[in-house]
mmCIF file of C-alpha atoms in Angstrom:
data_model
loop_
_atom_site.group_PDB
_atom_site.id
_atom_site.type_symbol
_atom_site.label_atom_id
_atom_site.label_comp_id
_atom_site.label_asym_id
_atom_site.label_seq_id
_atom_site.Cartn_x
_atom_site.Cartn_y
_atom_site.Cartn_z
ATOM 1 C CA UNK A 6 14.202 -5.513 -16.775
ATOM 2 C CA UNK A 7 11.302 -7.276 -17.775
ATOM 3 C CA UNK A 8 9.549 -9.826 -15.868
ATOM 4 C CA UNK A 9 10.311 -12.177 -18.446
ATOM 5 C CA UNK A 10 13.593 -11.348 -17.953
ATOM 6 C CA UNK A 11 13.522 -12.074 -14.665
ATOM 7 C CA UNK A 12 12.336 -14.875 -14.917
ATOM 8 C CA UNK A 13 14.595 -16.350 -17.833
ATOM 9 C CA UNK A 14 17.737 -15.018 -15.368
ATOM 10 C CA UNK A 15 16.775 -16.591 -11.719
ATOM 11 C CA UNK A 16 15.577 -20.260 -14.456
ATOM 12 C CA UNK A 17 19.891 -20.286 -15.092
ATOM 13 C CA UNK A 18 20.430 -19.019 -12.044
ATOM 14 C CA UNK A 19 18.539 -21.943 -10.731
ATOM 15 C CA UNK A 20 20.415 -24.611 -13.195
ATOM 16 C CA UNK A 21 23.646 -23.425 -11.521
ATOM 17 C CA UNK A 22 24.506 -21.305 -14.014
ATOM 18 C CA UNK A 23 27.543 -18.620 -12.148
ATOM 19 C CA UNK A 24 27.588 -16.277 -14.927
ATOM 20 C CA UNK A 25 23.830 -15.150 -13.999
ATOM 21 C CA UNK A 26 24.209 -15.213 -10.068
ATOM 22 C CA UNK A 27 26.970 -12.712 -11.131
ATOM 23 C CA UNK A 28 24.512 -10.188 -12.952
ATOM 24 C CA UNK A 29 21.420 -11.658 -10.842
ATOM 25 C CA UNK A 30 23.342 -10.484 -7.787
ATOM 26 C CA UNK A 31 24.853 -6.477 -10.162
ATOM 27 C CA UNK A 32 19.993 -6.512 -11.098
ATOM 28 C CA UNK A 33 19.398 -7.569 -7.795
ATOM 29 C CA UNK A 34 20.969 -5.793 -4.744
ATOM 30 C CA UNK A 35 20.236 -2.748 -5.725
ATOM 31 C CA UNK A 36 16.590 -3.215 -6.156
ATOM 32 C CA UNK A 37 16.280 -4.916 -2.284
ATOM 33 C CA UNK A 38 18.750 -1.854 -1.388
ATOM 34 C CA UNK A 39 16.111 0.866 -3.004
ATOM 35 C CA UNK A 40 13.160 -0.931 -0.667
ATOM 36 C CA UNK A 41 15.017 -1.336 2.378
ATOM 37 C CA UNK A 42 16.330 2.605 2.331
ATOM 38 C CA UNK A 43 13.636 3.900 3.586
ATOM 39 C CA UNK A 44 13.287 1.650 6.635
ATOM 40 C CA UNK A 45 17.183 2.756 7.904
ATOM 41 C CA UNK A 46 16.166 5.694 9.751
ATOM 42 C CA UNK A 47 13.976 3.075 12.040
ATOM 43 C CA UNK A 48 15.970 0.000 11.226
ATOM 44 C CA UNK A 49 18.776 2.103 13.369
ATOM 45 C CA UNK A 50 16.310 2.297 16.132
ATOM 46 C CA UNK A 51 15.612 -1.010 15.665
ATOM 47 C CA UNK A 52 19.318 -1.497 16.056
ATOM 48 C CA UNK A 53 20.131 -2.490 12.523
ATOM 49 C CA UNK A 54 20.621 -0.745 8.906
ATOM 50 C CA UNK A 55 19.460 -1.200 5.214
ATOM 51 C CA UNK A 56 22.871 -1.939 4.194
ATOM 52 C CA UNK A 57 22.415 -4.659 7.023
ATOM 53 C CA UNK A 58 19.529 -6.013 5.867
ATOM 54 C CA UNK A 59 19.559 -5.334 2.336
ATOM 55 C CA UNK A 60 22.405 -8.455 2.879
ATOM 56 C CA UNK A 61 19.837 -9.905 5.230
ATOM 57 C CA UNK A 62 17.324 -10.288 2.552
ATOM 58 C CA UNK A 63 19.936 -11.292 -0.145
ATOM 59 C CA UNK A 64 20.583 -13.981 1.551
ATOM 60 C CA UNK A 65 17.248 -14.553 2.444
ATOM 61 C CA UNK A 66 16.438 -15.023 -1.819
ATOM 62 C CA UNK A 67 19.682 -17.045 -2.219
ATOM 63 C CA UNK A 68 18.761 -19.376 0.193
ATOM 64 C CA UNK A 69 15.153 -19.696 -1.239
ATOM 65 C CA UNK A 70 15.866 -19.641 -4.907
ATOM 66 C CA UNK A 71 16.005 -23.220 -5.320
ATOM 67 C CA UNK A 72 12.356 -24.141 -4.403
ATOM 68 C CA UNK A 73 11.623 -21.107 -5.922
ATOM 69 C CA UNK A 74 8.627 -21.386 -8.694
ATOM 70 C CA UNK A 75 7.355 -18.677 -11.123
ATOM 71 C CA UNK A 76 3.308 -18.095 -10.087
ATOM 72 C CA UNK A 77 1.418 -16.548 -13.706
ATOM 73 C CA UNK A 78 0.808 -13.006 -12.399
ATOM 74 C CA UNK A 79 3.275 -12.438 -10.126
ATOM 75 C CA UNK A 80 6.851 -11.062 -10.709
ATOM 76 C CA UNK A 81 9.634 -12.517 -9.201
ATOM 77 C CA UNK A 82 10.158 -8.938 -7.561
ATOM 78 C CA UNK A 83 7.742 -8.931 -5.635
ATOM 79 C CA UNK A 84 8.590 -12.589 -4.240
ATOM 80 C CA UNK A 85 11.714 -10.653 -3.086
ATOM 81 C CA UNK A 86 9.624 -7.856 -2.173
ATOM 82 C CA UNK A 87 8.052 -9.964 0.043
ATOM 83 C CA UNK A 88 11.467 -11.644 1.273
ATOM 84 C CA UNK A 89 11.983 -8.174 1.696
ATOM 85 C CA UNK A 90 8.907 -7.108 4.172
ATOM 86 C CA UNK A 91 9.242 -10.358 6.218
ATOM 87 C CA UNK A 92 12.713 -9.501 6.946
ATOM 88 C CA UNK A 93 11.930 -5.800 8.062
ATOM 89 C CA UNK A 94 9.297 -7.530 10.560
ATOM 90 C CA UNK A 95 11.898 -9.852 11.907
ATOM 91 C CA UNK A 96 14.132 -7.038 12.123
ATOM 92 C CA UNK A 97 11.228 -5.058 13.862
ATOM 93 C CA UNK A 98 9.975 -8.003 15.956
ATOM 94 C CA UNK A 99 13.763 -8.930 17.602
ATOM 95 C CA UNK A 100 13.847 -5.247 18.491
ATOM 96 C CA UNK A 101 10.775 -5.471 20.494
ATOM 97 C CA UNK A 102 11.684 -8.386 22.365
ATOM 98 C CA UNK A 103 15.205 -7.388 22.930
ATOM 99 C CA UNK A 104 13.921 -3.883 24.476
ATOM 100 C CA UNK A 105 10.878 -6.145 26.799
ATOM 101 C CA UNK A 106 14.007 -7.650 28.503
ATOM 102 C CA UNK A 107 15.536 -4.050 29.999
ATOM 103 C CA UNK A 108 13.524 -3.763 32.778
ATOM 104 C CA UNK A 109 11.641 -0.407 33.172
ATOM 105 C CA UNK A 110 12.835 0.710 36.347
ATOM 106 C CA UNK A 111 16.339 0.479 35.091
ATOM 107 C CA UNK A 112 15.547 3.179 32.352
ATOM 108 C CA UNK A 113 15.933 6.892 33.630
ATOM 109 C CA UNK A 114 13.148 9.447 33.463
ATOM 110 C CA UNK A 115 9.794 10.135 35.568
ATOM 111 C CA UNK A 116 8.220 6.357 36.512
ATOM 112 C CA UNK A 117 5.481 4.955 34.509
ATOM 113 C CA UNK A 118 2.661 4.142 34.818
ATOM 114 C CA UNK A 119 3.959 0.251 33.903
ATOM 115 C CA UNK A 120 7.784 1.083 36.416
ATOM 116 C CA UNK A 121 5.447 1.808 39.303
ATOM 117 C CA UNK A 122 4.491 -1.452 39.738
ATOM 118 C CA UNK A 123 0.789 -1.022 40.514
ATOM 119 C CA UNK A 124 -1.480 -3.859 39.998
ATOM 120 C CA UNK A 125 -4.191 -1.802 38.034
ATOM 121 C CA UNK A 126 -2.558 0.094 36.291
ATOM 122 C CA UNK A 127 -0.047 -2.964 35.171
ATOM 123 C CA UNK A 128 -3.200 -4.504 34.159
ATOM 124 C CA UNK A 129 -5.540 -1.941 32.298
ATOM 125 C CA UNK A 130 -1.982 -1.386 30.089
ATOM 126 C CA UNK A 131 -1.831 -4.988 28.686
ATOM 127 C CA UNK A 132 -5.744 -5.037 27.917
ATOM 128 C CA UNK A 133 -5.458 -1.756 26.383
ATOM 129 C CA UNK A 134 -2.777 -3.762 24.374
ATOM 130 C CA UNK A 135 -5.128 -6.448 23.603
ATOM 131 C CA UNK A 136 -7.722 -4.339 22.406
ATOM 132 C CA UNK A 137 -6.228 -2.761 20.033
ATOM 133 C CA UNK A 138 -3.594 -5.436 18.874
ATOM 134 C CA UNK A 139 -7.382 -7.604 18.558
ATOM 135 C CA UNK A 140 -8.881 -5.287 16.606
ATOM 136 C CA UNK A 141 -5.715 -4.840 13.954
ATOM 137 C CA UNK A 142 -5.983 -8.624 13.688
ATOM 138 C CA UNK A 143 -9.609 -8.168 12.609
ATOM 139 C CA UNK A 144 -9.145 -5.678 10.115
ATOM 140 C CA UNK A 145 -9.196 -7.325 5.899
ATOM 141 C CA UNK A 146 -5.920 -7.899 4.717
ATOM 142 C CA UNK A 147 -5.440 -4.410 2.926
ATOM 143 C CA UNK A 148 -6.126 -2.350 5.760
ATOM 144 C CA UNK A 149 -4.672 -3.811 7.632
ATOM 145 C CA UNK A 150 -1.345 -4.399 4.999
ATOM 146 C CA UNK A 151 -2.014 -0.595 4.545
ATOM 147 C CA UNK A 152 -2.284 0.345 7.531
ATOM 148 C CA UNK A 153 0.952 -1.873 8.686
ATOM 149 C CA UNK A 154 3.381 -0.911 6.000
ATOM 150 C CA UNK A 155 2.477 2.569 6.455
ATOM 151 C CA UNK A 156 3.819 2.361 10.627
ATOM 152 C CA UNK A 157 7.141 0.755 8.888
ATOM 153 C CA UNK A 158 7.833 4.086 7.269
ATOM 154 C CA UNK A 159 6.593 2.149 3.428
ATOM 155 C CA UNK A 160 5.506 4.575 0.704
ATOM 156 C CA UNK A 161 2.064 4.524 -0.144
ATOM 157 C CA UNK A 162 3.083 4.610 -3.902
ATOM 158 C CA UNK A 163 5.500 1.480 -2.971
ATOM 159 C CA UNK A 164 2.639 -0.329 -1.530
ATOM 160 C CA UNK A 165 -0.068 0.762 -4.186
ATOM 161 C CA UNK A 166 3.037 -0.479 -6.916
ATOM 162 C CA UNK A 167 2.972 -4.198 -4.567
ATOM 163 C CA UNK A 168 -0.978 -4.304 -4.926
ATOM 164 C CA UNK A 169 -1.483 -3.898 -8.323
ATOM 165 C CA UNK A 170 -3.682 -0.296 -7.588
ATOM 166 C CA UNK A 171 -3.427 3.149 -7.122
ATOM 167 C CA UNK A 172 -2.362 5.096 -4.888
ATOM 168 C CA UNK A 173 -6.062 6.809 -3.239
ATOM 169 C CA UNK A 174 -7.068 3.333 -3.211
ATOM 170 C CA UNK A 175 -3.893 2.545 -0.559
ATOM 171 C CA UNK A 176 -5.027 5.609 1.907
ATOM 172 C CA UNK A 177 -8.479 4.876 1.429
ATOM 173 C CA UNK A 178 -7.620 1.016 2.906
ATOM 174 C CA UNK A 179 -5.802 3.379 5.847
ATOM 175 C CA UNK A 180 -7.700 5.551 6.556
ATOM 176 C CA UNK A 181 -10.846 3.111 7.243
ATOM 177 C CA UNK A 182 -8.134 1.036 9.105
ATOM 178 C CA UNK A 183 -8.120 3.974 11.026
ATOM 179 C CA UNK A 184 -11.222 4.722 11.735
ATOM 180 C CA UNK A 185 -12.224 0.773 12.555
ATOM 181 C CA UNK A 186 -9.098 0.835 15.391
ATOM 182 C CA UNK A 187 -10.490 4.732 16.241
ATOM 183 C CA UNK A 188 -14.346 2.715 16.820
ATOM 184 C CA UNK A 189 -12.690 -0.179 18.176
ATOM 185 C CA UNK A 190 -10.960 2.033 21.202
ATOM 186 C CA UNK A 191 -13.997 4.459 21.629
ATOM 187 C CA UNK A 192 -15.691 1.778 22.479
ATOM 188 C CA UNK A 193 -13.669 0.156 24.334
ATOM 189 C CA UNK A 194 -13.029 2.682 26.509
ATOM 190 C CA UNK A 195 -16.627 4.027 26.619
ATOM 191 C CA UNK A 196 -15.581 7.392 25.468
ATOM 192 C CA UNK A 197 -17.786 9.278 22.544
#
């Protein structure tokens, strides 16, 4: 469908056309599934699946659709993509919170620096995490997006399409982000 066809379909749905809603579901759900599917392996580790997330994104789109207003130069699918990206990030955040609730002493295997209870090691680990988080926050938005989306399993071609840029531009942004992070961490650690 063209951007204009999406816009017309969305307007019909917003005006209560049930047939348009059915058509929107038929056209949009496969698009959402194609976006969520590459993340399936990581989503399963996070305790969900691409299928579950596809439905979650669809519900999110339906909830937000009455407030949607077309923006010139920003296609409807970009708006849907933003919702999907946030839902994927939410799934990973929820997974991280659940994992944080597990005591390190309950995990099998060798004791780690954190599970030994050594306050200096715990403090050092927290400081390392803080340095990396601060460095990531300091990155330019596109560099941060290129890096984080890559870590979430997003393909460079999809990031490039969302940005309206080339795949090379995405790779350069990610490379610069990694270089800046490496510099920040090595400066903090006093290495090199």
